PDB file of C-alpha atoms in Angstrom:
ATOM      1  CA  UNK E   1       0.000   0.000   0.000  1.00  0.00           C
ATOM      2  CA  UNK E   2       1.243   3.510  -0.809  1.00  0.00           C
ATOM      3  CA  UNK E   3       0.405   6.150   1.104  1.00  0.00           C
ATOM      4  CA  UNK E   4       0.618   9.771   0.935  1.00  0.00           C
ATOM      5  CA  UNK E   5       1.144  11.443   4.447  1.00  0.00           C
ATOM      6  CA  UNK E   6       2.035  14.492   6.159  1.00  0.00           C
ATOM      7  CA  UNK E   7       5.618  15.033   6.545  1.00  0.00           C
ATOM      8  CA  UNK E   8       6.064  15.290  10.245  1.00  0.00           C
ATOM      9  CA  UNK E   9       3.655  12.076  10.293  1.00  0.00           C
ATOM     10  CA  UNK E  10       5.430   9.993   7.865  1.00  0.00           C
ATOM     11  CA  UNK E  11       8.712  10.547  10.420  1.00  0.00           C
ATOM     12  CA  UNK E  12       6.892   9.037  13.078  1.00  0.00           C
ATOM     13  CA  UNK E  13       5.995   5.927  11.380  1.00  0.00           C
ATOM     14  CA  UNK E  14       9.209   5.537   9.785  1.00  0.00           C
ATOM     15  CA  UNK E  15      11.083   6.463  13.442  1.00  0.00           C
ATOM     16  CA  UNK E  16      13.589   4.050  14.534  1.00  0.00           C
ATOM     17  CA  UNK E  17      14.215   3.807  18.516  1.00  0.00           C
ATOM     18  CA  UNK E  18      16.455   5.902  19.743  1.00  0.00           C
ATOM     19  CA  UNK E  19      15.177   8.956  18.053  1.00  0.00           C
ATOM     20  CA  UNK E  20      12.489  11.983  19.122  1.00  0.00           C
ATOM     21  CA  UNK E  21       9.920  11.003  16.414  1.00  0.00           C
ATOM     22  CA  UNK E  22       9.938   7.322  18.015  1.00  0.00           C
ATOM     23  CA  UNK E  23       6.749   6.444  19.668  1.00  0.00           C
ATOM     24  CA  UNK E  24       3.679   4.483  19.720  1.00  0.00           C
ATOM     25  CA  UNK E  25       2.221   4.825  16.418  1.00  0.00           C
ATOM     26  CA  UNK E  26       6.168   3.593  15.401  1.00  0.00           C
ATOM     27  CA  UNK E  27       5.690   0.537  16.993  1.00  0.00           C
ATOM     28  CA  UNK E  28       2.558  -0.593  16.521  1.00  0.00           C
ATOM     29  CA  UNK E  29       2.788   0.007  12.813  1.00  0.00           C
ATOM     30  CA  UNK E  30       6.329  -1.166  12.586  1.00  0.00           C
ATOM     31  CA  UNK E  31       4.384  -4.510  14.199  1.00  0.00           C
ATOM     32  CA  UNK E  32       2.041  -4.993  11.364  1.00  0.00           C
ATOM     33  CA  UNK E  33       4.410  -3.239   8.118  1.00  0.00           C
ATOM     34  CA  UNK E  34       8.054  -2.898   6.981  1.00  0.00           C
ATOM     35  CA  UNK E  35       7.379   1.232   6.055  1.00  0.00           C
ATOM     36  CA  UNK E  36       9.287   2.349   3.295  1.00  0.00           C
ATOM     37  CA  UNK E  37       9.828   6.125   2.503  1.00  0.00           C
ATOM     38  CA  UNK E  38       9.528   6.571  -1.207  1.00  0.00           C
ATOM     39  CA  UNK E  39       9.774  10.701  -1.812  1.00  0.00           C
ATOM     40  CA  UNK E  40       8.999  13.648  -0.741  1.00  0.00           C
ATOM     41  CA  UNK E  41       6.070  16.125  -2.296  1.00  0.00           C
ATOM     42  CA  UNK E  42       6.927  20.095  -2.548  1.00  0.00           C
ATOM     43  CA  UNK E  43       3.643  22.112  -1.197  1.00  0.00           C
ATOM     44  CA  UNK E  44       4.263  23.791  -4.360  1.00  0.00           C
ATOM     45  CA  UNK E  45       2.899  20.986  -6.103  1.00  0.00           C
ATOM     46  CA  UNK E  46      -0.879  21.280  -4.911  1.00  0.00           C
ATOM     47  CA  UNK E  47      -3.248  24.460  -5.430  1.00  0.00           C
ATOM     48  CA  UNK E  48      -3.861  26.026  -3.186  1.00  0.00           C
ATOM     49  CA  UNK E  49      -0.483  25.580  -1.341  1.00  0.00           C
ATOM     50  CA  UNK E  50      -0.524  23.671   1.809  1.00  0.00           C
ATOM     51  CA  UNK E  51       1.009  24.645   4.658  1.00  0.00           C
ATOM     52  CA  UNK E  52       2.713  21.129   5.085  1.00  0.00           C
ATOM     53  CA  UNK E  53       4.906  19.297   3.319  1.00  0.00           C
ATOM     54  CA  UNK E  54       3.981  15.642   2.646  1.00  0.00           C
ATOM     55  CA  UNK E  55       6.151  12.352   2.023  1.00  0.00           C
ATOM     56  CA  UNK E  56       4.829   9.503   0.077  1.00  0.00           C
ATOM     57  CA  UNK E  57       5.481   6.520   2.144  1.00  0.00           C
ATOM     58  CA  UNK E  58       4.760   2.150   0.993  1.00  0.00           C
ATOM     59  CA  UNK E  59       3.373  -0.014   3.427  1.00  0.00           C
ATOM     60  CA  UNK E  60       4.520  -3.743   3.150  1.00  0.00           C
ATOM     61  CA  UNK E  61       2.940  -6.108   5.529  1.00  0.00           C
ATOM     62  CA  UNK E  62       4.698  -8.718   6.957  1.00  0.00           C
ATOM     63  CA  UNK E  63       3.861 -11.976   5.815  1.00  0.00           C
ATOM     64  CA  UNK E  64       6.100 -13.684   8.272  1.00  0.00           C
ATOM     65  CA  UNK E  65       6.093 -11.208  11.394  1.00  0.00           C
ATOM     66  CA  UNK E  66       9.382 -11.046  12.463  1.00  0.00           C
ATOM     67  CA  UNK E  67       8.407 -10.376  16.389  1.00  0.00           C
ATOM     68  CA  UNK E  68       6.213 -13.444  18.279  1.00  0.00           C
ATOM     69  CA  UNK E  69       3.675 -11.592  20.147  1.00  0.00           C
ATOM     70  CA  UNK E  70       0.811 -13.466  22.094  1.00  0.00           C
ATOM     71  CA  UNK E  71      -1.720 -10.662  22.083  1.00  0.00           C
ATOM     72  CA  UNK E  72      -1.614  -7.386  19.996  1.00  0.00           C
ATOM     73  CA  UNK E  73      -4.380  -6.043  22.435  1.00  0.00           C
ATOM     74  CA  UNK E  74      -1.318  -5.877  25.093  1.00  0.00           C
ATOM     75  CA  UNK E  75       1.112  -4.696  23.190  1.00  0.00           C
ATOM     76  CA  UNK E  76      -1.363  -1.780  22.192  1.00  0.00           C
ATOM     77  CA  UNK E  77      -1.231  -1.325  26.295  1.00  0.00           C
ATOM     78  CA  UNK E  78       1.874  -1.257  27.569  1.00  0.00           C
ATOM     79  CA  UNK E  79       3.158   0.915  24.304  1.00  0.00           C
ATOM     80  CA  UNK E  80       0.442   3.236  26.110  1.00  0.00           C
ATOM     81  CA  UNK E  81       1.283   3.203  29.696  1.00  0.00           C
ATOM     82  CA  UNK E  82       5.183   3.222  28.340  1.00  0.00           C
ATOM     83  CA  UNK E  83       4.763   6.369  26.139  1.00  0.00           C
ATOM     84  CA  UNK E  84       2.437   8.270  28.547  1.00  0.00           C
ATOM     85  CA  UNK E  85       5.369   9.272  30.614  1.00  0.00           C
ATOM     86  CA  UNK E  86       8.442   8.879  27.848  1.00  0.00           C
ATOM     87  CA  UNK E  87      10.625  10.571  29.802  1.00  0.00           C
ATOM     88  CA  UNK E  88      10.395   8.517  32.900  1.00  0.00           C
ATOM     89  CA  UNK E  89      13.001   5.014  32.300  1.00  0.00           C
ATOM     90  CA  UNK E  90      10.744   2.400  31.592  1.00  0.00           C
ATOM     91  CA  UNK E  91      11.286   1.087  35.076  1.00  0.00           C
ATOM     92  CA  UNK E  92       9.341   3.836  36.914  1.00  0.00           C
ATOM     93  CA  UNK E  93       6.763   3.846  34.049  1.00  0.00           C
ATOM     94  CA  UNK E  94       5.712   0.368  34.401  1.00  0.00           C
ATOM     95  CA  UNK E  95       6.415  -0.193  37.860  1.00  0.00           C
ATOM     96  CA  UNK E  96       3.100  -2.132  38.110  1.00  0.00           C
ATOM     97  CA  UNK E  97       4.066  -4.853  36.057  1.00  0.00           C
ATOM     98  CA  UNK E  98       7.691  -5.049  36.175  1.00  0.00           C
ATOM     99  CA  UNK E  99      10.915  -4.626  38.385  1.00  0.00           C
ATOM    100  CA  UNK E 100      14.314  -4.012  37.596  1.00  0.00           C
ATOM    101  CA  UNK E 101      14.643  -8.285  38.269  1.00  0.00           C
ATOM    102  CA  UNK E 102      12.146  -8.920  36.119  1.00  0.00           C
ATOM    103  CA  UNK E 103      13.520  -6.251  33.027  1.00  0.00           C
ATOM    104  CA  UNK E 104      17.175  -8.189  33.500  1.00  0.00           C
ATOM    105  CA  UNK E 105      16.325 -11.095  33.419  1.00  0.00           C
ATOM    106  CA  UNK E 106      13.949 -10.012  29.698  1.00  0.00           C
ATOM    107  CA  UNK E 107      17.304  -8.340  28.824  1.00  0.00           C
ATOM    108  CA  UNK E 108      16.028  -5.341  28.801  1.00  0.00           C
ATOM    109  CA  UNK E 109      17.726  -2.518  30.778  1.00  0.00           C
ATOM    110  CA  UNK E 110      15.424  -1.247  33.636  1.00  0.00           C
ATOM    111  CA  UNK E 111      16.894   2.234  33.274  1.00  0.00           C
ATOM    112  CA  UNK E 112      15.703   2.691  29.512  1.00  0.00           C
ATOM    113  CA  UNK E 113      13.211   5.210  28.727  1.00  0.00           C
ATOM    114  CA  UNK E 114      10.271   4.474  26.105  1.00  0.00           C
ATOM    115  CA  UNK E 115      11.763   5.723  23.087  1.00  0.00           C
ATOM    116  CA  UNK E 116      14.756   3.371  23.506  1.00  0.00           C
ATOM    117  CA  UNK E 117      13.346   0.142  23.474  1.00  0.00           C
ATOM    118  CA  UNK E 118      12.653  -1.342  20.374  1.00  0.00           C
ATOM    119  CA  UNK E 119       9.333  -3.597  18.687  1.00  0.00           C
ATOM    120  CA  UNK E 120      10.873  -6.839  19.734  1.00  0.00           C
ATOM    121  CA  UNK E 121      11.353  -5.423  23.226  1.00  0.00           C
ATOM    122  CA  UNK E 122       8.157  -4.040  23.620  1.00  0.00           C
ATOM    123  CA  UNK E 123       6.778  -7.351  21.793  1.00  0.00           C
ATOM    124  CA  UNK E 124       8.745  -9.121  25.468  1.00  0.00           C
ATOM    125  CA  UNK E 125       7.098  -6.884  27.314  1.00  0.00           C
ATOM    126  CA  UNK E 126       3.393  -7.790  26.284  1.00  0.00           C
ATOM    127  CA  UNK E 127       4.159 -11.313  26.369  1.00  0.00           C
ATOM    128  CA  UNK E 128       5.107 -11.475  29.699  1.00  0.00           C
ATOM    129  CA  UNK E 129       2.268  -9.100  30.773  1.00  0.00           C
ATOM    130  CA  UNK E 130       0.095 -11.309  28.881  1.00  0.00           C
ATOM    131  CA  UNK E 131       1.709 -14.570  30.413  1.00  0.00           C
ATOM    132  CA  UNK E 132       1.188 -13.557  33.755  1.00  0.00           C
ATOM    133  CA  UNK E 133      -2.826 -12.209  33.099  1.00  0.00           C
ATOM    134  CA  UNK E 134      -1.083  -8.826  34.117  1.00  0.00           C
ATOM    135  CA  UNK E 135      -3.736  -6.842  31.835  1.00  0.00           C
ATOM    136  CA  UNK E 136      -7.295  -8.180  30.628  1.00  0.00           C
TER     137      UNK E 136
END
């Protein structure tokens, strides 16, 4: 699928952890779809000019998901609690679920904030949650 999108939206869904623009809408579509930027569209193109500029993005879905996830439901949750407070490390943010113990021992470092951890992290994350009947 091909998609035309605003700019500053299209940088969100291509975002890579690590990075401002990294965040929910990231991950969950970076679940479903490899995202593909193709080009970039001048306002000067359209009439009347926008006030955006917009990039032209491809959506391929994955036929073979390349993260195991029990329950997208979950992972739709904890990316929620996890990017409500993105500045707090991940830790703090999801103290109800998880302690620093628990994070080792899923390799992922209890001191990370949400914007570091990556889909097959978060993927961990909701498996576990869901594993334990953490969240209904």
């Amino acid at each position: 699928m091909n998609f035309m999108l605003q700019k500053e939206v299209a940088n969100r869904l291509l975002a890579k952890p690590n990075t401002k623009s990294y965040g929910r809408l990231s991950v969950i579509v970076q679940y479903f779809f490899n995202v593909n930027f193709l080009f970039n569209i001048h306002s000067e193109s359209f009439f009347p000019i926008p006030k955006v500029q917009s990039s032209f993005l491809k959506f391929i879905p994955h036929i073979d998901c390349p993260y195991f996830l029990k329950n997208i439901d979950t992972l739709s949750f904890v990316t929620k609690i996890a990017f409500n407070q993105r500045r707090k490390i991940i830790l703090n943010s999801l103290r109800g679920f998880f302690n620093s113990c628990i994070l080792n021992k899923l390799g992922i470092s209890p001191f990370l904030r949400a914007e570091n951890i990556s889909v097959e992290q978060y993927c961990v994350l909701a498996n576990y949650i869901y594993d334990h009947k953490l969240y209904k």
